[in-house]
Amino acid sequence: MPKFCILGASVAKSRETAEGPIAGWGQYMSEFLAPAWEVRNFARVAMTARTYYTERFAALLNMLEPGDIVALDFGGVEQRINVPLRYHGKREFKEFLKLYVEGIRAQGAIPVLLTPCSRCAFDVRGQVSDTRDGYPEVTREAAVETGAVFIDMNAYTGRLLQELGPTRAKQYYRWLDAGEHPLHPDGMIDSTHFNHAGAREVARILASALAASPDIPVGTVDPATLVPGEYPTLAPEFTVVSPESALFTVDRVGTAPVFTSPAPGRAVSGLQKFAGTADPDTGYLLFFSQGGYIGGTAVNEQGRFLWRRTMVWPAGEHTVQAVGLARTGGVTPIASLSFEVRDHVVPPVVDSPKSGAWVNPRPRFRGTAAPGVTKVMALEGERLIGEAVVAEDGTWSMRHPHSWRPGTYRVEFVSIFSALHSAATPVDIRVLGVPQDSFLRTSTEARERCGEKCDHYPFDGHW
């Protein structure tokens, strides 16, 4: 029986019923493939191209047989530059994809490169926002350079979201009001992972693309199964009748809602979530900006709420207003919260060493970052080599644990703010040291060094 294997992270991972209203598209693939095919889903939470290749790929190669298909769904987790163990620079990411293609082909199997699915986010014009930071294009380039089958799931799912629009698209994601599901009593806003209806539709879209590909064997997909699922309804927040009237009601009941996050005046990203509490009698909250209704959410029995727009807030100063609808009738007083949205991050300043300076093999990099920046990341050759937490006064410092070899190197520093990152600040360093072929090194090669710092003879000095 030929195998359809899936490699990837949490968006593709098969889920258990106990995990609640979340599903991976991989668990629905068998519904659309011909009965002769066996689906094996190896996708795991937080799996990256690097971790699967180094930890599990050999086992996959040993089980592959000629004619098997391997779908690779990477590029979502790898773009997270603020998570060092998961981040892949674009060149590194492409190199791993090419290694996968080479290894899979060597076993006579068919590699299929997929771009990551679109996230549920729209700009103020109602257009699907690009949140994938260029990684779909890297996958496309790897497919062109290797001749692998390429399916642009980012484009396909983007078109799906555009068709649904901001008022329906969230119905395909794990996006829940407070009190809506027992596993998430305080709500869940997840614009990346799908619910069961969304995961099935993504699997159907992928199967349709496979059926249309000239490089996939005829009969792999059962065309009779490619029937779209039920069209999602309007999200409940967009079924409220005449919500603006709540702003002008004279007689009000109870107390105003309270925002607990974000803090007033705080700088946030355009995808900020709003959390807080409301009067126990409040059943639903309405949100407004500049007098216009922008959405709503339920309040759980404990009086907690969680809400986020499906549209990205534009950069600048904003004020959001919240009004509660009482379960027993009437509307609450109005709550207001002002905040600043940033859509870009200022690059960090590197105070030391100055670009072009000579340094010892263990240089310490120091500098400052703009207000709100939480981390500064260091990269060499597009690969992440270090991170520094930004102190309250905006300063940061880092030193790599390994010594640099003598030579000239470029290190780039990037600021992190929420899910955003800045352009890089480049610093060129000239590392002073003893060359590898120097007598000072080769004359001591008969013995292993006892560690990074060695006071035994011959003494090399302390850097």
XYZ file of C-alpha atoms in Angstrom:
463
model
C 0.000 0.000 0.000
C 1.551 3.361 -1.010
C 2.056 5.886 1.775
C 1.164 9.580 1.913
C 3.470 10.982 4.595
C 3.093 14.398 6.211
C 5.951 16.313 7.829
C 5.314 19.597 9.570
C 4.252 21.329 12.754
C 1.036 21.882 14.697
C -1.139 23.180 11.834
C -0.899 19.767 10.130
C -0.797 17.602 13.280
C -3.614 15.121 13.924
C -5.532 15.980 17.088
C -7.439 13.968 19.664
C -11.027 14.778 20.616
C -9.847 15.619 24.134
C -7.796 18.499 22.727
C -10.978 20.397 22.001
C -11.958 22.445 18.972
C -8.602 22.221 17.211
C -7.712 20.019 14.265
C -4.825 19.574 11.869
C -5.411 19.305 8.141
C -3.347 16.115 8.127
C -6.017 14.175 9.998
C -8.492 14.752 7.148
C -6.286 13.777 4.188
C -7.441 10.156 4.137
C -10.971 11.398 3.395
C -9.834 12.691 -0.013
C -7.235 10.144 -1.133
C -8.062 6.962 -2.991
C -8.609 3.926 -0.705
C -5.300 2.398 -1.777
C -3.347 5.127 0.014
C -2.268 4.996 3.654
C -1.827 8.373 5.386
C 0.955 8.651 7.942
C 0.986 11.991 9.715
C 4.324 12.736 11.380
C 3.601 16.425 12.017
C 4.234 17.494 15.615
C 3.742 20.641 17.678
C 6.652 23.093 17.235
C 8.434 20.759 14.807
C 10.835 22.604 12.532
C 12.688 21.652 9.382
C 15.887 21.424 11.431
C 14.557 19.321 14.299
C 12.800 16.782 12.080
C 15.819 16.454 9.810
C 18.288 15.905 12.656
C 16.070 13.783 14.903
C 13.639 11.786 12.743
C 14.382 12.015 9.041
C 16.624 8.930 8.958
C 13.749 6.805 10.286
C 11.436 8.179 7.595
C 13.942 7.397 4.837
C 14.201 3.806 6.051
C 10.428 3.291 5.716
C 9.914 5.049 2.365
C 9.300 2.998 -0.755
C 9.222 4.000 -4.430
C 6.002 5.813 -5.283
C 5.317 7.109 -1.774
C 4.465 10.815 -1.428
C 5.919 13.075 1.272
C 4.248 16.460 1.881
C 6.436 18.954 3.738
C 4.545 21.713 5.572
C 7.292 23.881 7.052
C 7.859 27.638 7.181
C 5.456 28.743 9.907
C 7.378 27.983 13.085
C 10.719 28.723 11.425
C 9.972 32.426 10.918
C 9.850 33.149 14.672
C 13.111 35.013 15.135
C 12.278 35.623 18.804
C 12.461 31.862 19.529
C 16.112 30.846 18.987
C 15.640 27.070 18.945
C 12.954 27.320 16.258
C 14.131 30.163 14.061
C 15.613 29.420 10.637
C 17.107 32.163 8.528
C 15.784 32.051 4.989
C 18.948 30.570 3.516
C 19.100 27.945 6.256
C 15.428 27.114 5.683
C 15.946 26.694 1.941
C 18.987 24.468 2.455
C 17.000 22.118 4.685
C 14.161 21.924 2.146
C 16.648 20.998 -0.570
C 18.148 18.294 1.650
C 14.674 16.861 2.230
C 13.956 16.768 -1.495
C 17.276 15.068 -2.210
C 16.785 12.428 0.493
C 13.165 11.645 -0.399
C 13.936 11.339 -4.103
C 16.841 9.006 -3.392
C 14.293 6.547 -1.968
C 12.136 6.769 -5.096
C 9.435 8.775 -3.293
C 7.831 12.055 -4.404
C 8.535 15.210 -2.343
C 5.816 17.881 -2.261
C 6.755 21.305 -0.884
C 3.889 23.244 0.711
C 3.837 26.859 1.813
C 2.320 27.568 5.264
C -1.384 28.402 5.406
C -2.521 31.997 5.795
C -3.361 33.319 9.229
C -6.745 34.867 9.954
C -5.834 38.553 9.780
C -7.130 41.331 7.531
C -6.025 44.901 6.954
C -8.367 47.872 7.326
C -9.420 47.520 3.669
C -10.561 43.955 4.285
C -7.636 42.370 2.424
C -5.921 39.290 3.870
C -2.736 40.357 5.645
C 0.582 38.738 4.792
C 2.006 37.504 8.097
C 4.484 34.941 6.734
C 7.501 37.253 6.304
C 8.603 35.963 2.902
C 8.922 32.280 3.836
C 6.399 31.085 1.208
C 8.655 32.601 -1.454
C 11.643 30.703 -0.038
C 9.686 27.459 -0.404
C 8.821 28.402 -3.970
C 12.498 29.042 -4.734
C 13.491 25.672 -3.252
C 10.885 23.947 -5.433
C 12.138 25.715 -8.561
C 15.761 24.880 -7.797
C 15.029 21.201 -7.117
C 12.106 20.602 -9.475
C 9.980 19.355 -6.573
C 6.197 19.455 -6.661
C 5.104 22.836 -5.285
C 1.685 23.686 -3.852
C 1.166 27.227 -2.624
C -1.157 26.631 0.311
C -0.490 30.171 1.508
C -2.055 31.504 -1.695
C -4.891 28.958 -1.749
C -5.919 29.579 1.852
C -5.449 33.315 1.378
C -7.997 33.230 -1.422
C -10.332 31.208 0.796
C -10.092 33.795 3.577
C -10.597 36.624 1.113
C -13.781 34.975 -0.115
C -15.050 34.548 3.446
C -14.029 38.035 4.537
C -13.400 39.333 8.069
C -16.935 38.509 9.220
C -16.791 34.762 8.488
C -13.138 33.677 8.267
C -12.628 33.242 12.018
C -15.268 30.495 11.936
C -12.582 28.196 10.461
C -10.090 28.802 13.302
C -9.705 27.955 16.982
C -11.202 31.303 17.897
C -13.564 31.093 20.869
C -15.388 33.539 23.100
C -15.067 33.210 26.866
C -17.437 30.513 28.106
C -17.874 28.997 24.653
C -15.864 25.814 25.278
C -15.062 24.025 28.571
C -11.380 23.585 27.682
C -11.037 27.327 27.157
C -13.351 28.931 29.732
C -11.668 32.326 29.388
C -11.707 32.202 25.596
C -9.103 31.383 22.957
C -7.936 33.571 20.091
C -5.819 31.504 17.720
C -5.535 32.866 14.204
C -3.076 30.147 13.121
C -4.664 26.795 13.999
C -7.887 25.524 12.478
C -10.977 23.994 14.003
C -12.388 20.809 12.463
C -14.341 22.561 9.715
C -11.331 24.651 8.752
C -8.877 21.744 8.827
C -11.125 19.657 6.593
C -11.452 22.487 4.081
C -7.669 22.960 3.991
C -7.193 19.222 3.396
C -9.760 19.361 0.590
C -7.962 22.307 -1.023
C -4.645 20.455 -0.840
C -6.196 17.307 -2.313
C -7.662 19.349 -5.176
C -4.238 20.824 -5.899
C -2.647 17.367 -5.832
C -5.267 16.080 -8.267
C -4.455 18.954 -10.635
C -0.680 18.454 -10.481
C 0.853 16.645 -13.474
C 3.607 15.309 -11.202
C 1.268 13.409 -8.871
C 0.193 9.944 -10.104
C -3.308 9.799 -11.537
C -5.680 8.146 -9.093
C -3.969 9.430 -5.950
C -6.975 11.602 -5.107
C -10.582 10.426 -5.241
C -12.282 13.249 -7.213
C -15.737 12.294 -5.935
C -14.718 13.421 -2.442
C -13.697 16.962 -3.384
C -16.942 18.535 -2.254
C -16.625 21.807 -0.295
C -17.785 21.735 3.288
C -20.636 23.780 4.676
C -20.107 27.506 4.109
C -19.373 29.147 7.466
C -21.973 31.418 8.980
C -21.372 34.981 10.080
C -19.457 35.171 13.333
C -21.901 35.975 16.168
C -20.292 39.381 16.782
C -21.396 40.453 13.304
C -25.032 39.483 13.810
C -25.716 42.141 16.470
C -28.585 44.400 15.382
C -28.049 48.196 15.649
C -25.044 47.947 18.001
C -24.297 51.706 17.811
C -27.473 52.436 19.760
C -25.663 51.196 22.881
C -23.439 54.286 22.743
C -26.369 56.672 23.023
C -28.526 54.991 25.657
C -29.310 57.398 28.489
C -30.279 54.983 31.260
C -27.497 52.505 32.083
C -27.248 49.571 34.466
C -24.468 47.990 36.486
C -20.830 48.995 36.150
C -18.597 49.592 33.158
C -16.348 46.781 31.894
C -12.704 46.885 33.024
C -9.767 46.311 30.668
C -6.972 44.344 32.353
C -4.832 44.011 29.220
C -3.222 45.897 27.619
C -2.319 48.590 30.135
C -3.587 52.097 29.298
C -1.317 53.962 26.897
C 0.790 50.917 26.168
C 2.417 50.410 22.766
C 1.122 47.221 21.142
C 1.120 45.423 17.804
C -1.789 45.616 15.395
C -3.007 42.170 16.480
C -3.445 43.022 20.146
C -5.858 40.989 22.250
C -8.045 42.738 24.818
C -8.884 41.044 28.105
C -10.770 42.130 31.175
C -13.709 41.733 33.491
C -17.331 42.816 33.456
C -20.290 43.071 35.802
C -21.612 39.545 36.665
C -24.889 40.353 34.936
C -23.130 41.234 31.660
C -23.622 38.617 28.950
C -22.071 40.281 25.930
C -19.692 43.158 25.161
C -19.779 45.513 22.192
C -16.603 47.271 21.040
C -16.387 50.574 19.199
C -13.720 52.761 17.611
C -14.387 56.348 16.533
C -18.094 55.766 17.059
C -18.265 52.716 14.786
C -18.969 49.145 15.848
C -15.941 46.884 15.357
C -16.960 43.636 17.058
C -18.077 41.917 20.211
C -17.584 38.944 22.484
C -19.369 36.918 25.127
C -18.589 37.226 28.833
C -18.266 34.019 30.851
C -20.051 33.315 34.126
C -17.033 34.542 36.074
C -17.259 37.907 34.329
C -14.125 37.535 32.176
C -13.760 38.325 28.489
C -11.181 38.047 25.695
C -11.481 39.747 22.305
C -9.479 40.696 19.242
C -10.382 42.225 15.920
C -10.017 40.115 12.802
C -8.656 43.302 11.215
C -5.178 44.591 12.034
C -5.187 47.950 13.791
C -3.312 50.552 11.717
C -0.308 52.302 13.238
C -1.056 55.272 15.473
C -3.029 56.306 18.547
C -6.357 54.569 19.141
C -9.151 54.446 21.682
C -11.440 51.442 21.986
C -14.752 51.660 23.836
C -16.603 48.735 25.408
C -20.265 48.557 26.394
C -21.868 45.588 28.137
C -25.269 44.115 27.379
C -26.876 42.939 30.615
C -28.467 39.499 30.691
C -31.478 41.022 32.435
C -31.751 43.870 29.964
C -30.130 47.260 29.557
C -26.598 48.405 28.770
C -23.691 49.242 31.056
C -21.695 52.458 31.273
C -18.983 52.869 28.629
C -15.367 51.852 29.268
C -12.534 53.393 27.231
C -8.935 52.325 26.668
C -6.307 54.291 24.760
C -3.264 52.593 23.252
C -0.632 53.055 20.566
C -0.173 50.627 17.684
C 3.242 50.131 16.122
C 3.692 48.500 12.748
C 7.481 48.723 12.649
C 10.391 48.469 15.077
C 13.415 50.740 15.277
C 16.688 48.783 14.828
C 18.897 48.513 17.922
C 21.899 50.742 18.534
C 25.221 48.938 19.010
C 27.492 51.081 21.191
C 30.345 48.601 21.512
C 32.286 47.397 19.674
C 32.152 49.971 16.921
C 31.917 48.586 13.411
C 35.399 47.875 12.067
C 37.022 47.660 15.511
C 39.544 45.039 16.575
C 38.231 42.720 19.290
C 39.462 39.792 21.335
C 38.039 36.296 20.647
C 35.296 36.740 23.284
C 33.871 40.210 22.542
C 30.911 41.557 24.487
C 28.349 43.434 22.423
C 26.477 46.270 24.129
C 23.875 48.765 23.082
C 20.424 50.250 23.522
C 16.977 49.536 22.121
C 13.804 51.564 21.624
C 11.082 51.614 24.308
C 8.934 48.486 24.231
C 11.618 46.277 22.674
C 11.984 43.110 24.753
C 14.905 41.343 23.073
C 17.807 41.951 20.731
C 18.813 39.009 18.552
C 22.254 38.520 16.978
C 22.770 36.835 13.607
C 25.804 35.882 11.567
C 25.330 34.848 7.953
C 21.534 34.950 8.532
C 21.854 32.347 11.296
C 20.817 33.177 14.836
C 23.781 33.083 17.231
C 22.537 34.843 20.353
C 19.918 36.876 22.167
C 19.900 39.539 24.850
C 17.046 40.602 27.096
C 16.535 44.358 27.075
C 16.667 45.909 30.546
C 14.100 48.414 31.795
C 16.469 51.272 30.967
C 16.700 50.073 27.345
C 20.228 48.668 27.554
C 21.295 45.209 26.448
C 24.500 43.166 26.237
C 25.565 39.729 25.068
C 28.667 37.585 24.662
C 28.740 34.400 22.631
C 29.876 31.385 24.718
C 32.267 30.230 21.972
C 35.455 32.028 21.005
C 35.669 33.595 17.564
C 38.467 32.488 15.277
C 40.793 35.194 13.945
C 39.285 37.002 10.970
C 36.718 39.573 9.892
C 33.031 38.907 10.516
C 29.722 40.706 10.168
C 27.209 40.406 13.000
C 23.670 41.739 12.598
C 21.422 42.820 15.459
C 17.612 42.859 15.338
C 15.097 44.318 17.809
C 11.990 42.341 18.832
C 8.684 43.993 19.718
C 5.702 41.679 20.160
C 5.501 39.657 16.908
C 7.437 42.305 14.969
C 11.141 42.570 14.308
C 13.270 45.426 13.039
C 15.659 45.706 10.159
C 19.187 44.637 11.066
C 21.969 46.821 12.436
C 25.222 45.463 10.941
C 28.502 45.511 12.856
C 31.799 44.346 11.334
C 34.367 43.014 13.801
C 38.022 42.111 13.295
C 38.943 39.314 15.675
C 42.504 39.283 16.975
C 43.980 35.886 17.665
C 46.565 33.273 16.823
C 45.973 31.731 13.359
C 45.180 28.024 13.253
C 48.377 27.203 11.324
C 50.665 29.201 13.614
C 53.510 27.439 15.453
C 51.956 28.717 18.665
C 49.030 26.378 17.987
C 50.544 23.450 16.091
C 53.351 22.990 18.639
C 50.834 21.970 21.313
C 48.595 19.656 19.306
C 50.033 16.485 20.866
C 47.832 17.027 23.928
C 44.140 17.846 24.354
C 43.418 21.154 26.032
C 41.763 20.798 29.409
C 39.123 23.412 28.680
C 38.306 26.818 27.314
C 40.603 28.431 29.893
C 43.878 26.579 30.432
C 46.685 27.776 32.736
C 48.982 24.842 31.942
C 52.115 25.183 29.835
C 52.651 26.318 27.177
C 50.554 29.245 28.394
C 48.514 30.962 25.685
C 47.548 33.981 27.754
C 44.124 35.138 28.916
C 41.927 36.942 26.427
